[in-house]
Coordinates of C-alpha atoms and ligand atoms in Angstrom, one line a residue:
X1 CA -6.0 1.3 3.9
X2 CA -2.3 -1.0 5.6
X3 CA -1.9 -2.1 8.9
X4 CA 0.9 -3.8 11.0
X5 CA 1.1 -7.3 11.2
X6 CA 1.2 -7.3 14.6
X7 CA -2.3 -5.8 14.1
X8 CA -3.1 -8.1 11.2
X9 CA -2.6 -11.4 13.8
X10 CA -4.3 -9.5 16.4
X11 CA -7.3 -8.3 14.5
X12 CA -7.4 -12.3 13.4
X13 CA -6.8 -13.4 16.4
X14 CA -10.6 -12.5 17.3
X15 CA -11.8 -14.3 14.5
X16 CA -10.7 -17.4 15.5
X17 CA -7.2 -17.2 13.4
X18 CA -4.4 -19.7 14.7
X19 CA -1.5 -17.1 15.6
X20 CA 1.9 -17.5 17.4
X21 CA 1.4 -15.1 20.9
X22 CA 3.4 -12.0 21.2
X23 CA 3.5 -8.2 21.1
X24 CA 5.0 -5.4 19.8
X25 CA 7.3 -3.5 21.1
X26 CA 8.6 0.8 20.3
X27 CA 11.9 0.1 22.4
X28 CA 15.0 -2.4 23.2
X29 CA 13.5 -1.9 26.9
X30 CA 9.9 -2.9 25.8
X31 CA 11.0 -5.7 23.2
X32 CA 12.9 -7.6 25.8
X33 CA 9.6 -7.2 28.5
X34 CA 7.9 -8.6 25.6
X35 CA 9.6 -11.8 25.1
X36 CA 10.2 -12.9 28.1
X37 CA 6.2 -12.6 28.4
X38 CA 6.7 -15.8 26.1
X39 CA 7.6 -19.1 26.8
X40 CA 10.7 -19.1 24.9
X41 CA 13.2 -21.2 23.8
X42 CA 13.1 -19.6 20.6
X43 CA 11.2 -16.1 19.7
X44 CA 11.2 -14.1 16.9
X45 CA 11.8 -10.5 16.7
X46 CA 10.0 -8.8 13.7
X47 CA 10.8 -5.5 12.1
X48 CA 7.1 -4.1 11.3
X49 CA 7.0 -1.5 8.0
X50 CA 4.4 -1.4 5.7
X51 CA 5.6 -3.8 3.2
X52 CA 6.9 -7.7 2.8
X53 CA 9.7 -9.3 2.1
X54 CA 11.3 -8.3 5.6
X55 CA 13.0 -11.5 6.0
X56 CA 15.4 -11.5 3.1
X57 CA 15.3 -7.4 3.1
X58 CA 18.5 -5.6 3.9
X59 CA 18.9 -2.5 6.1
X60 CA 20.8 0.7 4.7
X61 CA 22.9 1.7 7.7
X62 CA 24.2 -2.2 8.4
X63 CA 26.5 -4.7 5.8
X64 CA 25.9 -6.9 3.3
X65 CA 26.7 -9.4 5.8
X66 CA 23.9 -8.2 8.4
X67 CA 21.3 -10.4 8.7
X68 CA 17.7 -9.3 7.7
X69 CA 14.3 -7.5 9.4
X70 CA 13.2 -11.0 10.4
X71 CA 15.3 -12.7 12.8
X72 CA 15.3 -16.0 15.0
X73 CA 16.4 -15.5 18.8
X74 CA 17.7 -17.9 21.1
X75 CA 17.3 -15.9 24.1
X76 CA 16.7 -12.7 25.9
X77 CA 20.0 -11.1 24.8
X78 CA 19.5 -12.1 21.5
X79 CA 15.9 -10.5 21.7
X80 CA 18.5 -7.1 23.1
X81 CA 20.8 -7.5 20.9
X82 CA 18.5 -7.9 17.7
X83 CA 16.4 -5.6 18.6
X84 CA 18.8 -2.5 19.5
X85 CA 20.5 -3.5 16.2
X86 CA 16.9 -3.0 14.3
X87 CA 15.0 0.2 15.8
X88 CA 15.6 3.4 13.8
X89 CA 17.4 1.9 11.0
X90 CA 16.3 1.7 7.8
X91 CA 15.2 -1.7 6.0
X92 CA 15.2 -1.7 1.6
X93 CA 12.9 -4.7 1.1
X94 CA 11.8 -5.8 -2.6
X95 CA 8.4 -4.0 -1.3
X96 CA 9.8 -0.8 -0.3
X97 CA 11.5 0.5 -3.3
X98 CA 15.1 2.4 -2.8
X99 CA 14.2 4.5 -0.3
X100 CA 13.9 1.5 2.3
X101 CA 11.3 3.0 5.1
X102 CA 12.5 3.0 8.9
X103 CA 11.8 0.7 11.2
X104 CA 9.9 2.2 14.1
X105 CA 8.5 -1.0 15.4
X106 CA 9.3 -4.8 16.1
X107 CA 6.9 -7.6 16.4
X108 CA 8.2 -10.0 19.1
X109 CA 6.9 -12.9 19.1
X110 CA 6.9 -16.9 19.7
X111 CA 9.2 -18.9 17.5
X112 CA 8.1 -22.4 16.0
X113 CA 9.2 -25.0 13.8
X114 CA 8.0 -25.2 10.9
X115 CA 7.4 -28.7 8.8
X116 CA 5.9 -26.7 5.6
X117 CA 5.3 -23.5 4.4
X118 CA 2.0 -22.3 2.1
X119 CA 0.8 -19.4 0.6
X120 CA -3.3 -18.0 1.2
X121 CA -4.6 -14.9 0.8
X122 CA -8.3 -13.3 0.0
X123 CA -9.0 -10.7 -2.2
X124 CA -11.8 -9.2 -4.0
X125 CA -11.2 -10.8 -7.5
X126 CA -12.2 -8.0 -10.1
X127 CA -13.1 -9.7 -13.1
X128 CA -15.6 -11.8 -11.0
X129 CA -16.9 -9.9 -8.9
X130 CA -15.9 -12.0 -6.3
X131 CA -14.0 -12.7 -3.4
X132 CA -10.9 -14.9 -4.5
X133 CA -8.8 -17.5 -2.0
X134 CA -5.7 -17.7 -4.1
X135 CA -3.4 -20.9 -2.7
X136 CA -0.1 -22.4 -3.2
X137 CA 1.7 -25.0 -1.6
X138 CA 5.2 -22.7 -2.5
X139 CA 4.7 -20.4 0.2
X140 CA 7.7 -18.8 1.8
X141 CA 10.0 -16.0 0.5
X142 CA 10.3 -16.3 -2.8
X143 CA 6.0 -16.5 -4.3
X144 CA 6.3 -13.3 -6.2
X145 CA 9.2 -15.6 -8.2
X146 CA 6.3 -19.0 -8.1
X147 CA 3.8 -16.6 -9.4
X148 CA 6.6 -15.7 -12.6
X149 CA 8.3 -19.0 -13.3
X150 CA 5.5 -21.8 -12.3
X151 CA 2.3 -19.8 -12.6
X152 CA 0.5 -23.1 -12.3
X153 CA 1.3 -23.7 -8.5
X154 CA -0.8 -20.8 -7.4
X155 CA -4.3 -22.1 -7.6
X156 CA -7.9 -19.8 -7.2
X157 CA -11.3 -20.0 -6.6
X158 CA -14.3 -17.8 -6.5
X159 CA -16.6 -17.3 -3.2
X160 CA -19.9 -16.6 -4.9
X161 CA -21.5 -13.8 -2.4
X162 CA -25.0 -15.1 -2.8
X163 CA -24.1 -18.9 -0.8
X164 CA -21.1 -17.1 0.4
X165 CA -18.4 -19.1 1.7
X166 CA -19.3 -22.7 1.4
X167 CA -17.4 -26.2 3.0
X168 CA -16.3 -27.3 -0.3
X169 CA -14.4 -24.4 -1.0
X170 CA -13.2 -25.1 2.4
X171 CA -12.2 -28.7 0.5
X172 CA -11.2 -27.9 -2.4
X173 CA -8.6 -25.7 -0.4
X174 CA -7.5 -28.5 1.5
X175 CA -6.3 -31.0 -1.4
X176 CA -4.8 -28.2 -3.7
X177 CA -2.2 -27.6 -0.2
X178 CA -2.5 -31.3 0.1
X179 CA -3.8 -31.2 3.4
X180 CA -5.3 -34.4 4.8
X181 CA -7.0 -35.3 7.8
X182 CA -6.6 -33.3 10.8
X183 CA -5.5 -30.6 8.5
X184 CA -8.0 -30.5 5.9
X185 CA -10.4 -29.5 9.0
X186 CA -8.1 -26.7 10.3
X187 CA -8.2 -25.8 7.6
X188 CA -11.5 -25.5 6.4
X189 CA -11.9 -23.7 9.8
X190 CA -8.6 -21.9 9.6
X191 CA -11.1 -20.8 6.0
X192 CA -14.4 -19.8 7.4
X193 CA -12.4 -17.8 10.2
X194 CA -10.8 -15.8 7.4
X195 CA -13.7 -15.1 5.3
X196 CA -15.8 -13.9 8.1
X197 CA -13.0 -11.2 9.0
X198 CA -12.5 -10.6 5.2
X199 CA -16.4 -10.0 5.0
X200 CA -17.0 -8.3 8.3
X201 CA -14.3 -5.8 8.4
X202 CA -14.7 -5.0 4.6
X203 CA -10.8 -6.3 3.6
X204 CA -9.7 -5.2 0.6
X205 CA -7.0 -8.0 0.9
X206 CA -5.7 -10.7 3.6
X207 CA -2.3 -12.3 2.7
X208 CA -0.9 -14.8 4.6
X209 CA 2.1 -16.1 3.1
X210 CA 3.4 -18.3 4.8
X211 CA 0.7 -20.4 6.5
X212 CA 2.4 -22.9 8.2
X213 CA 2.0 -26.9 9.0
X214 CA 4.2 -26.9 12.6
X215 CA 6.1 -29.7 14.1
X216 CA 3.1 -30.1 16.6
X217 CA 0.9 -30.9 13.2
X218 CA -0.9 -27.4 13.5
X219 CA -2.8 -24.7 11.2
X220 CA -0.2 -21.6 12.0
X221 CA -0.4 -18.1 10.6
X222 CA 3.0 -16.9 10.8
X223 CA 3.1 -12.9 8.7
X224 CA -0.3 -11.5 7.6
X225 CA -0.7 -8.4 5.9
X226 CA -4.0 -6.9 5.3
X227 CA -5.3 -4.0 4.3
X228 CA -8.8 -2.2 4.0
X229 CA -11.5 -0.9 1.3
X230 CA -10.8 3.2 2.2
X231 CA -15.0 3.1 1.1
X232 CA -15.9 1.0 4.1
X233 CA -13.9 3.5 6.6
X234 CA -16.5 4.7 8.2
X235 CA -18.7 1.5 8.2
X236 CA -15.4 0.7 10.9
X237 CA -14.2 3.9 13.3
X238 CA -12.1 1.2 15.3
X239 CA -10.6 0.3 12.7
X240 CA -8.6 3.6 12.3
X241 CA -7.1 4.0 15.5
X242 CA -5.2 0.7 13.7
X243 CA -3.7 3.9 10.8
X244 CA 0.0 4.5 11.2
X245 CA 0.2 7.4 9.5
X246 CA 4.6 7.4 9.8
X247 CA 4.2 4.8 7.0
X248 CA 1.9 7.0 4.8
X249 CA 3.6 10.2 1.8
X250 CA 2.8 13.4 4.0
X251 CA 2.3 14.7 1.0
X252 CA -0.9 12.1 0.7
X253 CA -2.1 12.5 4.1
X254 CA -1.8 16.8 3.8
X255 CA -3.2 16.4 0.5
X256 CA -6.3 13.9 1.8
X257 CA -7.1 17.4 4.5
X258 CA -8.7 18.5 1.4
X259 CA -9.9 16.3 -0.4
X260 CA -8.2 16.0 -2.5
X261 CA -6.3 12.5 -3.7
X262 CA -2.6 12.8 -4.9
X263 CA -0.1 9.9 -5.5
X264 CA 3.7 10.2 -5.9
X265 CA 5.7 8.7 -8.6
X266 CA 8.8 9.2 -10.2
X267 CA 9.2 11.5 -12.9
X268 CA 9.2 15.6 -13.4
X269 CA 5.9 16.1 -14.2
X270 CA 3.5 16.9 -12.1
X271 CA -0.4 16.6 -13.1
X272 CA -3.6 18.6 -12.1
X273 CA -6.6 16.7 -13.3
X274 CA -9.8 16.7 -12.4
X275 CA -11.5 12.9 -11.9
X276 CA -9.6 9.4 -11.7
X277 CA -9.8 8.9 -15.8
X278 CA -8.5 12.3 -16.8
X279 CA -5.7 11.4 -14.7
X280 CA -5.4 7.8 -16.2
X281 CA -5.0 9.8 -19.5
X282 CA -3.0 12.1 -18.5
X283 CA -0.1 10.3 -17.2
X284 CA -0.4 7.5 -20.5
X285 CA -0.7 10.9 -23.4
X286 CA 3.2 12.3 -21.2
X287 CA 4.5 8.6 -20.9
X288 CA 3.4 8.4 -24.4
X289 CA 5.6 11.4 -25.4
X290 CA 8.9 10.9 -23.9
X291 CA 8.7 12.2 -20.2
X292 CA 7.4 10.8 -16.8
X293 CA 4.4 12.4 -14.6
X294 CA 6.3 13.2 -10.5
X295 CA 2.9 12.9 -8.9
X296 CA -1.3 14.0 -9.9
X297 CA -3.4 15.8 -7.8
X298 CA -7.2 15.1 -8.5
X299 CA -9.1 18.1 -7.8
X300 CA -12.0 16.4 -7.8
X301 CA -15.7 17.8 -9.4
X302 CA -15.7 21.2 -6.7
X303 CA -11.9 23.1 -8.2
X304 CA -12.3 25.9 -5.7
X305 CA -9.6 28.7 -5.7
X306 CA -8.6 27.0 -2.5
X307 CA -8.4 23.8 -3.7
X308 CA -6.6 24.5 -6.8
X309 CA -4.3 26.4 -4.2
X310 CA -3.7 23.5 -2.1
X311 CA -2.7 21.1 -4.8
X312 CA -0.5 23.7 -6.9
X313 CA 0.9 24.0 -2.8
X314 CA 1.0 19.9 -2.4
X315 CA 2.5 19.4 -6.1
X316 CA 5.1 21.9 -5.9
X317 CA 6.5 21.0 -2.7
X318 CA 7.5 18.2 -4.4
X319 CA 11.4 19.0 -5.3
X320 CA 11.6 16.7 -8.7
X321 CA 9.1 18.5 -10.1
X322 CA 9.5 20.4 -13.3
X323 CA 6.8 21.9 -14.6
X324 CA 3.4 21.4 -13.9
X325 CA 0.8 20.0 -16.7
X326 CA -3.4 21.0 -15.6
X327 CA -5.8 19.9 -17.2
X328 CA -9.2 20.2 -16.2
X329 CA -12.7 19.7 -17.9
X330 CA -15.3 21.9 -17.1
X331 CA -18.5 20.4 -17.0
X332 CA -20.4 20.7 -13.9
X333 CA -17.4 23.4 -12.8
X334 CA -17.0 25.9 -15.6
X335 CA -13.8 26.2 -17.4
X336 CA -13.8 30.4 -16.2
X337 CA -14.3 29.9 -12.7
X338 CA -11.3 26.6 -12.7
X339 CA -9.5 29.6 -14.6
X340 CA -10.1 32.0 -11.9
X341 CA -8.9 29.8 -9.6
X342 CA -5.4 28.8 -11.6
X343 CA -5.1 32.3 -12.0
X344 CA -5.8 33.3 -8.6
X345 CA -3.8 30.5 -7.1
X346 CA -0.6 30.4 -9.4
X347 CA -0.3 35.0 -8.3
X348 CA -0.3 33.5 -4.4
X349 CA 2.3 30.4 -4.9
X350 CA 4.8 32.8 -7.5
X351 CA 5.0 29.4 -9.1
X352 CA 8.9 29.4 -11.3
X353 CA 8.6 26.4 -13.4
X354 CA 6.6 25.9 -16.6
X355 CA 2.9 25.7 -16.7
X356 CA 0.6 24.3 -19.3
X357 CA -3.3 24.4 -18.8
X358 CA -5.2 22.7 -21.3
X359 CA -9.4 23.7 -20.3
X360 CA -12.2 22.2 -21.9
X361 CA -15.3 22.2 -21.6
X362 CA -18.2 24.5 -19.8
X363 CA -16.9 28.3 -20.8
X364 CA -13.5 27.1 -22.2
X365 CA -13.4 30.5 -24.1
X366 CA -14.2 32.8 -21.7
X367 CA -11.2 30.6 -19.2
X368 CA -9.2 30.7 -21.4
X369 CA -9.0 34.8 -21.8
X370 CA -8.9 35.0 -18.3
X371 CA -6.0 32.9 -18.7
X372 CA -4.0 34.9 -21.7
X373 CA -5.1 38.3 -20.4
X374 CA -4.2 37.1 -16.2
X375 CA -0.7 38.3 -17.3
X376 CA 1.3 35.4 -16.1
X377 CA 3.5 32.9 -18.0
X378 CA 0.7 30.1 -18.0
X379 CA 1.3 28.5 -21.2
X380 CA -1.9 27.7 -22.8
X381 CA -2.7 24.5 -24.6
X382 CA -5.4 23.2 -26.8
X383 CA -6.0 19.6 -26.9
X384 CA -4.6 17.0 -24.6
X385 CA -1.7 15.9 -27.1
X386 CA -1.4 19.5 -27.3
X387 CA -0.3 19.6 -23.8
X388 CA 1.4 17.4 -23.6
X389 CA 4.1 18.1 -26.0
X390 CA 4.3 21.3 -24.7
X391 CA 5.1 20.2 -21.6
X392 CA 7.3 17.2 -22.1
X393 CA 9.4 20.5 -24.3
X394 CA 8.8 22.7 -21.5
X395 CA 10.9 20.0 -19.1
X396 CA 13.3 18.6 -21.5
X397 CA 15.0 22.0 -22.4
X398 CA 18.8 22.7 -20.7
X399 CA 18.8 24.7 -17.9
Ligands
LIG1 P1 8.6 -11.1 4.7 O1 7.3 -11.6 4.3 O2 8.2 -9.5 5.1 O3 9.9 -11.8 4.1 P2 7.7 -13.2 7.5 O4 6.8 -12.7 8.2 O5 7.3 -14.3 6.5 O6 8.1 -12.0 6.6 O7 9.3 -13.6 7.9 C1 10.3 -14.3 6.8 C2 10.4 -16.0 7.2 O8 10.4 -16.1 8.1 C3 8.5 -16.8 7.1 O9 9.0 -17.3 5.2 C4 9.2 -17.8 7.8 O10 10.3 -18.8 7.9 C5 9.8 -17.1 9.3 N1 9.3 -16.7 10.4 C6 8.3 -15.7 10.3 N2 8.2 -16.2 12.0 C7 8.2 -17.3 12.1 C8 7.8 -17.8 13.3 N3 6.9 -16.8 14.4 N4 8.5 -19.0 13.9 C9 9.1 -18.9 13.2 N5 9.7 -18.9 11.7 C10 8.9 -17.3 11.2
LIG2 MG1 5.7 -13.6 4.3

């Protein structure tokens, strides 16, 4: 689960992380009221969407010359004008994809005079099974470019979970960021707070970009992106309130109600599978045959009729779906039960796009017989390669 920048900063502040003062706002009036509570004379009006790159982003409804999604304001009038221009508009950034995201919340925050900008992130490094600290002096709005062109300017150290964060980690990060004396001390303290926040909330990432040195010689977090490990959700009931459903795909929310894992993609073949590994293999083989998956819906272990019906509904809700590939391995759940579920769901749904079904596993013969005798236009497949070739041929046929 991801949260907004203002929520991330409020959370980090509780752990002692230094952030500029600020308030969230849902309307122009709230934005001006928020600015009045801050000292000025410089404010920053920041679009709150679950994507980075806002500063360099463009609003769809505004011209190419219009300012981006993070704007400085030198007066309350400017706060008002920027807020009015940004609210309700669609912000397109390198991270949102071409569709962009509608801005419904703003964050009004103290403007800071920046002397230097760094990049600092904590994340779970799967390779070392540790929390990794990633730091670079090249912070700001072009970190993707730095990672691509000068990867040697990005330094990573990992933390042994047996010892937790040690003072030497703080010194190493301070050295990387070329901070000495008091700033090095602040850096050690900041890192300790970030680490405590990371472990305490079961975060999957905390990304600070930029971490700034202000003209007053203070380290300050100016932008924060925080994501949590969904598997630890049950341990953090309080964090659930931070979820902003308007930032999530409506069909993914619908799927989660049925305990289905649904992921929207860009192609035109809908995939119903059981298990994440089979989902990956199914998508790979569709691509190998020259087409692209539109989505995948993982019905998990117990593929009941209700679940299969819900999965068909969710897959078919996507207008880009021109064909469906069902690829299910009957292990604990027998193929005949799955086949009955597919037939019942297909009858109820009146599916108009080609449907290829590949079953394998326990009672596969009985399962195939049920599909064949259903009278429905289900195209059976013998193995994964056969299934992929058949569905790709179907969707590639001229209409
Ligand atoms: P994004 O990463 O989505 O573009 P940021 O929050 O990093 O958004 O803002 C973009 C840039 O705006 C930052 O790199 C920084 O230079 C500037 N900025 C952000 N917050 C402040 C602030 N409180 N005071 C001064 N400048 C800021
Ligand atoms: Mg940023």
